[in-house]
CSV table of C-alpha atoms in Angstrom, one decimal:
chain,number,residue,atom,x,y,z
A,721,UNK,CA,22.6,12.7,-162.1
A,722,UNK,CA,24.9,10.5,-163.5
A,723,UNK,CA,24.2,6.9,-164.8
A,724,UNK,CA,27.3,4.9,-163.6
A,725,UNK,CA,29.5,4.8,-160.9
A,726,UNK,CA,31.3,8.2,-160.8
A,727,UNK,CA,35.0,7.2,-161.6
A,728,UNK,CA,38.5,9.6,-160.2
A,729,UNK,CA,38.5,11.1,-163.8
A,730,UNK,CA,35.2,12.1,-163.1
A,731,UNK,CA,36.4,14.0,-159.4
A,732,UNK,CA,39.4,15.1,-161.2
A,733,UNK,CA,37.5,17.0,-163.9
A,734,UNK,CA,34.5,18.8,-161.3
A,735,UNK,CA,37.4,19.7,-159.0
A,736,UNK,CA,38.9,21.0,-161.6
A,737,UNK,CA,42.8,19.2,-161.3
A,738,UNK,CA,44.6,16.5,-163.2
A,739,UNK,CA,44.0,12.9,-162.6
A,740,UNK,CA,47.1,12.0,-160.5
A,741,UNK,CA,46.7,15.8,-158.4
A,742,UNK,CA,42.7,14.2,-157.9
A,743,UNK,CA,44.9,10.6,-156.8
A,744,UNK,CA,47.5,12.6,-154.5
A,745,UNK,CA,44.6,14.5,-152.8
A,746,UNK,CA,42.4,11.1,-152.2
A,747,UNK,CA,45.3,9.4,-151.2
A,748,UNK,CA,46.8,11.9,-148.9
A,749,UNK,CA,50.1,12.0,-150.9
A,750,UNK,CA,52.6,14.9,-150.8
A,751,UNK,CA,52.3,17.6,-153.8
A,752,UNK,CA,49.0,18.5,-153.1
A,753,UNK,CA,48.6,22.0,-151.1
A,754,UNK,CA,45.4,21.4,-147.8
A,755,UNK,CA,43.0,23.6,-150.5
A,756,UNK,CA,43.8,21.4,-153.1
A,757,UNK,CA,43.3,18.2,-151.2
A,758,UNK,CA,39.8,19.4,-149.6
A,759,UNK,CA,38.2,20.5,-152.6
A,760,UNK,CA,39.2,17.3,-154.1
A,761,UNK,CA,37.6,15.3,-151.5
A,762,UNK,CA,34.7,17.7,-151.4
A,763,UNK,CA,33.7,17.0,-154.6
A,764,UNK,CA,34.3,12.8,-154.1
A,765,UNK,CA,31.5,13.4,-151.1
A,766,UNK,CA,29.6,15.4,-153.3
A,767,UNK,CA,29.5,13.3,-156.6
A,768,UNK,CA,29.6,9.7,-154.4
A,769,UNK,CA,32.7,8.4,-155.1
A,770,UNK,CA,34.0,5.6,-153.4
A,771,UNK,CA,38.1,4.5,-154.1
A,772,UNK,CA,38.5,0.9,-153.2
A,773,UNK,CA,41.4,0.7,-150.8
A,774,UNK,CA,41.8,4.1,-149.6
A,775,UNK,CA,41.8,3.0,-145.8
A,776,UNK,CA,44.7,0.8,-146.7
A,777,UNK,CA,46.3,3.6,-149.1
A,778,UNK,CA,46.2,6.0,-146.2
A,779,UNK,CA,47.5,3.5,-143.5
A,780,UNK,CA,50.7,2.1,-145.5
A,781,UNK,CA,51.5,5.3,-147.6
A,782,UNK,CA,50.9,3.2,-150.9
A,783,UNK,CA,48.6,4.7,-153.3
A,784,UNK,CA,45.7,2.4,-154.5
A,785,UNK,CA,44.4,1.2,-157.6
A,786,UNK,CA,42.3,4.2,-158.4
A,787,UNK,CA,45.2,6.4,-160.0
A,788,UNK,CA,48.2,5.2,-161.4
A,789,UNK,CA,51.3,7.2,-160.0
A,790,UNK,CA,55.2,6.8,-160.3
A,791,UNK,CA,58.4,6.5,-158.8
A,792,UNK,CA,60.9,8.8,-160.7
A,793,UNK,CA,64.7,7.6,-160.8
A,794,UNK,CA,66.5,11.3,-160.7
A,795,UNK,CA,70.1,10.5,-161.7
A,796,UNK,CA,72.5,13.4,-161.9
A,797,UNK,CA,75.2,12.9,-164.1
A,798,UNK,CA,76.8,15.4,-166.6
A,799,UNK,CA,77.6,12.8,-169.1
A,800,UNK,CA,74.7,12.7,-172.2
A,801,UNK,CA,75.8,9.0,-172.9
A,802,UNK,CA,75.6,7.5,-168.8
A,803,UNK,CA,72.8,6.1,-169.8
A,804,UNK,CA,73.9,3.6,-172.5
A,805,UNK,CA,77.5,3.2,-171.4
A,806,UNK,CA,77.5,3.1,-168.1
A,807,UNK,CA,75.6,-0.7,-166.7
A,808,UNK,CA,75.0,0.5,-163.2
A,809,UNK,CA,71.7,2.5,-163.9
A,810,UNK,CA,70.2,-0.4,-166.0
A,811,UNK,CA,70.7,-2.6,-162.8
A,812,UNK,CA,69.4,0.0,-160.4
A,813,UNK,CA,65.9,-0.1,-162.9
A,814,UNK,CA,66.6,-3.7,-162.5
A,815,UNK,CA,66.0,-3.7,-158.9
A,816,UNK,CA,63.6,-1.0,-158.8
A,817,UNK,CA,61.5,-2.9,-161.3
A,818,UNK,CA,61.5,-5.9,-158.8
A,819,UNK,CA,60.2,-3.8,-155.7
A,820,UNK,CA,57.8,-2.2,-157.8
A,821,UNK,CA,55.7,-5.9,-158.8
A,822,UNK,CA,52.4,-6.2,-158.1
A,823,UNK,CA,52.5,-2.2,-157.4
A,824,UNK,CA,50.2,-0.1,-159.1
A,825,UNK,CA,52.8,2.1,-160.0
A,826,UNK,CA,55.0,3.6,-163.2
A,827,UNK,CA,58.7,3.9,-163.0
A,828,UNK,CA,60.2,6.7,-164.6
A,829,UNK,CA,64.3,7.4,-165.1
A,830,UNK,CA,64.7,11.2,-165.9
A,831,UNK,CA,68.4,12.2,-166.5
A,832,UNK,CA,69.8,15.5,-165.6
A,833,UNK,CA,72.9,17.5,-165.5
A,834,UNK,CA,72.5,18.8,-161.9
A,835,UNK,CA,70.0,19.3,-159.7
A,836,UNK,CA,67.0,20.8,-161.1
A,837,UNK,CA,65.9,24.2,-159.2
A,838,UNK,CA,62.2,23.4,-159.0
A,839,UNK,CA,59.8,20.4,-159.0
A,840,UNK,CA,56.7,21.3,-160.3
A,841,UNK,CA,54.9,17.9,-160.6
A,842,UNK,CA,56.5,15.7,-157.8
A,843,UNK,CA,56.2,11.8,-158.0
A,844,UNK,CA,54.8,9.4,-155.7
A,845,UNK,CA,58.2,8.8,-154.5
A,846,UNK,CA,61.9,9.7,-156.0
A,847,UNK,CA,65.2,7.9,-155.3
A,848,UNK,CA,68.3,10.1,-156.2
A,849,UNK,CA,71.4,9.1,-157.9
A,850,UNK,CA,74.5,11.2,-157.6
A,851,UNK,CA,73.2,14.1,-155.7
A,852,UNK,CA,75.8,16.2,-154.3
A,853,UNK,CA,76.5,16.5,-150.5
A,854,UNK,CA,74.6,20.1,-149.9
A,855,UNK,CA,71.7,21.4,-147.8
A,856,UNK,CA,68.7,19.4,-149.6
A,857,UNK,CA,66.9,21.3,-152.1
A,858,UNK,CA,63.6,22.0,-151.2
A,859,UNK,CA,62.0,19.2,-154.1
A,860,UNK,CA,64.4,16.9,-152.3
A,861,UNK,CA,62.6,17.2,-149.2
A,862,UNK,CA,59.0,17.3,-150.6
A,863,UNK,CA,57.7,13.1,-149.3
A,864,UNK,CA,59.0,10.4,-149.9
A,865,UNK,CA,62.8,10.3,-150.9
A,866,UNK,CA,65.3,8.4,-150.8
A,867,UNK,CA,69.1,8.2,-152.1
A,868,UNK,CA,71.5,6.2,-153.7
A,869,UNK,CA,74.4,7.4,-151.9
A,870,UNK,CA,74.5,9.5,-148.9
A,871,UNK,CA,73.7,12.9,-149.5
A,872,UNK,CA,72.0,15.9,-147.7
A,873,UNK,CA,71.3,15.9,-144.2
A,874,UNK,CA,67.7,14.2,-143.2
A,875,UNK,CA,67.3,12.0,-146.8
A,876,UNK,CA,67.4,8.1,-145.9
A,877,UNK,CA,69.6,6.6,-148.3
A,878,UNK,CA,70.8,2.8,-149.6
A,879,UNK,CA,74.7,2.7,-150.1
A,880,UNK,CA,77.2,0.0,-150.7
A,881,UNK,CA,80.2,0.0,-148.4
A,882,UNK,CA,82.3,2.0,-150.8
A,883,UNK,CA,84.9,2.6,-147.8
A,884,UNK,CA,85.2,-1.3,-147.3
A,885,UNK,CA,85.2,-1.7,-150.8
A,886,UNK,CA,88.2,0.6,-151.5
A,887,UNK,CA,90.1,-1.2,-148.6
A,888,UNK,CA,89.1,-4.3,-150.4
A,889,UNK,CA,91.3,-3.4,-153.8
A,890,UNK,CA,94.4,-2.1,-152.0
A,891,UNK,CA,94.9,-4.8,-149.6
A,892,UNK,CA,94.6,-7.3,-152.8
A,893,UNK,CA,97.5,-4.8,-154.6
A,894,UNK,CA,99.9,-5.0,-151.9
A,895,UNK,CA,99.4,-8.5,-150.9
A,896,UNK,CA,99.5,-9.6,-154.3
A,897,UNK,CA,103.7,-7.1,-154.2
A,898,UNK,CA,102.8,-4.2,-156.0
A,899,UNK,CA,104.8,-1.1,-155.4
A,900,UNK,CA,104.4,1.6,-158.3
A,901,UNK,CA,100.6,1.8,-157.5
A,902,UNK,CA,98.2,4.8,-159.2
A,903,UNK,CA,94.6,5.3,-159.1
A,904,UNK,CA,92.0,6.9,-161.3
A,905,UNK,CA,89.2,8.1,-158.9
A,906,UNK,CA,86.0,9.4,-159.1
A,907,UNK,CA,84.4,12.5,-159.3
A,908,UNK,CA,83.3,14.4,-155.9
A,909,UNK,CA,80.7,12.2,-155.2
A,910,UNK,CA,79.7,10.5,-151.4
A,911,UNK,CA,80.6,7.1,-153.1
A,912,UNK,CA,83.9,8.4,-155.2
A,913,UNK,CA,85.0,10.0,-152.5
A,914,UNK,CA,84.5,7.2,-149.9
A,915,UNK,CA,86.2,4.4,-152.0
A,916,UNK,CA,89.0,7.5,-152.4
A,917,UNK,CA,89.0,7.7,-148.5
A,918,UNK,CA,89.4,3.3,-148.2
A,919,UNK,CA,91.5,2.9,-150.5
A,920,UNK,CA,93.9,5.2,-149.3
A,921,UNK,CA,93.9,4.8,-145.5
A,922,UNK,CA,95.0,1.1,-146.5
A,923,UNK,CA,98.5,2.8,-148.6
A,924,UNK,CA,99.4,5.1,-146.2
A,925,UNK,CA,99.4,2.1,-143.6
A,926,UNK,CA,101.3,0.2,-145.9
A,927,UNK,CA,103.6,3.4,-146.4
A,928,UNK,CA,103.6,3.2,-150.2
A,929,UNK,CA,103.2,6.2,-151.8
A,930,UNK,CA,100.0,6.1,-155.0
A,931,UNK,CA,100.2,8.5,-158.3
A,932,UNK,CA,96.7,9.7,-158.1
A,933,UNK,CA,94.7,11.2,-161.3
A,934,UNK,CA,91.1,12.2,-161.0
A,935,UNK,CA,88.2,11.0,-163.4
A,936,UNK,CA,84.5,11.3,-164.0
A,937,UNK,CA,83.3,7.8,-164.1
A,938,UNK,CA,83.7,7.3,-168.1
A,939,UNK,CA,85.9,5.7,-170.3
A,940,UNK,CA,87.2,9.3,-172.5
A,941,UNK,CA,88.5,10.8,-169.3
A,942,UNK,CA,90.2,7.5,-167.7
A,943,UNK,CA,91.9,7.0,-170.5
A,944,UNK,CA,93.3,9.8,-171.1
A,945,UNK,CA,94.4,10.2,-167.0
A,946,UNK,CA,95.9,6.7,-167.4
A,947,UNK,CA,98.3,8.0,-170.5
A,948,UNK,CA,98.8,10.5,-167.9
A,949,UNK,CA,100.1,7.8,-164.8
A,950,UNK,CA,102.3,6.5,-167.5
A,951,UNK,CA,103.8,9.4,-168.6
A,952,UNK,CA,104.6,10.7,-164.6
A,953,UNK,CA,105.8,6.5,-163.5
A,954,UNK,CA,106.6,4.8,-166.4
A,955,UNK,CA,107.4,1.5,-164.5
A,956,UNK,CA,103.5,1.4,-162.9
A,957,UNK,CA,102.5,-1.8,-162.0
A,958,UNK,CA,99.3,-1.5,-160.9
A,959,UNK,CA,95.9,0.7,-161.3
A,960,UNK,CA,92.7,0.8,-159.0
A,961,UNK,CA,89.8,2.4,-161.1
A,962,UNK,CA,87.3,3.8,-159.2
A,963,UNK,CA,84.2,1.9,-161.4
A,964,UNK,CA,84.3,-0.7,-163.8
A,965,UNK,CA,83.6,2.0,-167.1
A,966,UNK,CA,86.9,3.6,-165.7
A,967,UNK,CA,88.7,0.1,-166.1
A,968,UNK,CA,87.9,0.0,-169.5
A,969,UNK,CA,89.6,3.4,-170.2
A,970,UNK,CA,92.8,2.0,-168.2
A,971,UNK,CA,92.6,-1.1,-169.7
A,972,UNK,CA,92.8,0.6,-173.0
A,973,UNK,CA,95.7,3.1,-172.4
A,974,UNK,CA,97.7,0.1,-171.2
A,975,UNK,CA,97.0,-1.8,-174.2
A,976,UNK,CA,98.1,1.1,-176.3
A,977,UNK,CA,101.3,1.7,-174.5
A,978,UNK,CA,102.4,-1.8,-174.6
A,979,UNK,CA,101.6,-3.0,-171.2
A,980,UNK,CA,100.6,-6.5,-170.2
A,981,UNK,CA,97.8,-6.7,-167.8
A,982,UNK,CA,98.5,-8.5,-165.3
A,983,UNK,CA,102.2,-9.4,-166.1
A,984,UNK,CA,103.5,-5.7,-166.2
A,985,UNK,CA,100.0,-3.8,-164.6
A,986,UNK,CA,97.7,-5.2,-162.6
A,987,UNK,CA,94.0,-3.5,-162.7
A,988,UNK,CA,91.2,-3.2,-160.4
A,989,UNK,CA,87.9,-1.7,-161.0
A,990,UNK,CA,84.6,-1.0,-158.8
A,991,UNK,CA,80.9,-2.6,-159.4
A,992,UNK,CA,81.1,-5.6,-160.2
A,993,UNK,CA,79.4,-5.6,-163.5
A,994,UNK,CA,79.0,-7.6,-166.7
A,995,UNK,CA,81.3,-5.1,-167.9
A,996,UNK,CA,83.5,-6.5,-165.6
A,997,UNK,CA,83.1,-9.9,-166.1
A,998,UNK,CA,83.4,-9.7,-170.3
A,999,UNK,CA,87.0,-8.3,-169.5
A,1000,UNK,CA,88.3,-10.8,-166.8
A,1001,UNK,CA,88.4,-7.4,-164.5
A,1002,UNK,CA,89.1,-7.8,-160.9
A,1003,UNK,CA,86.9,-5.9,-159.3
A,1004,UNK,CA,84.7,-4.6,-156.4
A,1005,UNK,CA,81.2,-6.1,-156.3
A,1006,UNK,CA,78.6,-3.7,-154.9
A,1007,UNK,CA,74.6,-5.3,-154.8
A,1008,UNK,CA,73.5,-2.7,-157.0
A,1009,UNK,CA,70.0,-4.3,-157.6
A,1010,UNK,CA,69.6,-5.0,-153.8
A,1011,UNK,CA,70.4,-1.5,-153.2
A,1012,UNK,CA,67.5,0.2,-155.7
A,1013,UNK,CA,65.5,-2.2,-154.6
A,1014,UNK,CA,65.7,-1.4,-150.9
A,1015,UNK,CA,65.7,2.3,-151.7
A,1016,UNK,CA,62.0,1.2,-153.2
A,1017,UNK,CA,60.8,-0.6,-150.1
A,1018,UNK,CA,61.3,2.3,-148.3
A,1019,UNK,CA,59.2,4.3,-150.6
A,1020,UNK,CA,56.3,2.3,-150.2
A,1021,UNK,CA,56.7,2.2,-146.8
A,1022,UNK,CA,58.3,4.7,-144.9
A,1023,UNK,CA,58.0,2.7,-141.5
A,1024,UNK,CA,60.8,0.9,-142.6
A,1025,UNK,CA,64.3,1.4,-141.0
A,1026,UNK,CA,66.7,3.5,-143.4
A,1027,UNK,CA,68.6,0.8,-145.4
A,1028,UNK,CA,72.0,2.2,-144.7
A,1029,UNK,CA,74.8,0.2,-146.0
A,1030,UNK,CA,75.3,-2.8,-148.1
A,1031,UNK,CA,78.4,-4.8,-148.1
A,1032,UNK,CA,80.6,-5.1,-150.9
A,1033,UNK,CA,83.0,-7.7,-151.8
A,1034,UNK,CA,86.3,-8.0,-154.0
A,1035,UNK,CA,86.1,-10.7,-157.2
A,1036,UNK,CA,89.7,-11.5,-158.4
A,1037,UNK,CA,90.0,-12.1,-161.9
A,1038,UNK,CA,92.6,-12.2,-164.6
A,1039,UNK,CA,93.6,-8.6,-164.4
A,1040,UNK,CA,95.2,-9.2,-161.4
């Protein structure tokens, strides 16, 4: 018999399953199969454990004090350095960080190329970054999920009006007389796409014609697609870059070829971020912190309404 109060190490160990698979099972969290989850409890009954809080764990979805579990920040993105250069992710940890006070839970940010096949130790809850538009994969749809972005079918997701904020940037272009207008997009992502799709709609009302070159969200590849703009319009006179790491690659091509920004180009980027702010860069402010953080809330508490959309909000600067 033992001579203290038996602890959820102590379950996990009899029952024969890691700590957080013995937490899962007492909480009644996804990633734990019915045989699992009984022979957990089973053994609790049997060796007279009590969790503080499970009653409340089970009504609200949260997990209680007894286990410490985590909320994983998948982001998909094919670049090795997206971490350090590009400033959205640190201010969706930001946000997530904020939801996640007083929670008795770990953040963790795992970086990957594409989608991984299989999910072999699922987190307490997941919010997905750049996941592309297909039929969810099967550890997409395993609890609680939610997206940055919309994405598969049935996933709630948090998203900034990328449309609006697209629309936002080429009204301000042609208000503002410019007529030799290109764009370096984003890659065929729900939110590249749908600032694509604003942005756009807005020229072919205005029946001006844009020079379009496609980019991946970094500086290397807007660079070098601004070089080529130049080379097909020589007399541009404006660029809307679909984020602001994309600015700094246009920004820098102009520089190099000799153009003044905003006397002979005008720029404006996408997000709104310090980057944006260090270079005087028009650009499209999208709640980025808000966004994680609502994508959180909904985590811990999946009564919630889906967030849907955020608005966004165009900040003029000096580049335009």
């Amino acid at each position: 018999m033992m001579d203290r109060r038996p602890r959820l190490t102590d379950v996990a160990r009899v029952a024969g399953v890691s700590r957080a698979t013995a937490s899962r099972a007492m909480n009644g969290a996804y990633g734990v199969s019915d045989d699992v989850r009984q022979r957990v409890r089973d053994v609790a009954d049997r060796l007279g454990f009590e969790p503080h809080g499970v009653a409340r764990a089970l009504a609200t979805g949260r997990v209680s004090a007894g286990g410490r579990e985590r909320v994983e920040v998948l982001v998909v993105d094919p670049d090795p350095h997206a971490l350090s250069a590009k400033p959205f992710y640190g201010r969706v940890l930001t946000g997530a960080m904020r939801a996640l006070s007083g929670q008795d839970l770990a953040l963790e940010l795992k970086l990957v190329t594409a989608p991984p096949a299989q999910d072999p130790d699922p987190p307490f809850g997941r919010v997905l970054i750049n996941m592309p538009l297909l039929p969810g994969a099967a550890y997409a749809r395993r609890g609680r999920t939610v997206a940055l972005g919309e994405t598969a079918p049935g996933i709630p997701f948090v998203s900034p009006d990328n449309d609006g904020g697209g629309h936002q940037a080429a009204v301000h272009l042609v208000a503002t007389g410019r007529r030799r207008v290109g764009a370096v997009f984003g890659p065929a992502t729900p939110c590249a796409l749908e600032r694509r799709t604003g942005f756009l709609r807005v020229m072919t009302a205005a029946q001006q014609a844009v020079t379009v070159a496609d980019g991946d969200f970094t500086r290397r590849t807007a660079y070098a697609a601004t070089q080529e703009l130049l080379a097909r319009v020589p007399t541009l006179d404006a660029v809307f870059a679909a984020c602001d790491v994309t600015a700094m690659g246009v920004l820098q091509a102009l520089r190099e070829a000799g153009r003044r920004v905003p006397d002979d180009v005008a720029v404006v980027g996408f997000d709104g971020s310090t980057l944006a702010e260090a270079a005087d860069l028009s650009s499209v402010y999208q709640p980025v912190e808000e966004q994680a953080a609502a994508a959180v809330r909904r985590l811990l508490d999946p009564s919630l309404p889906s967030p849907g959309r955020l608005p966004t909000a165009l900040t003029v600067r000096g580049s335009s």
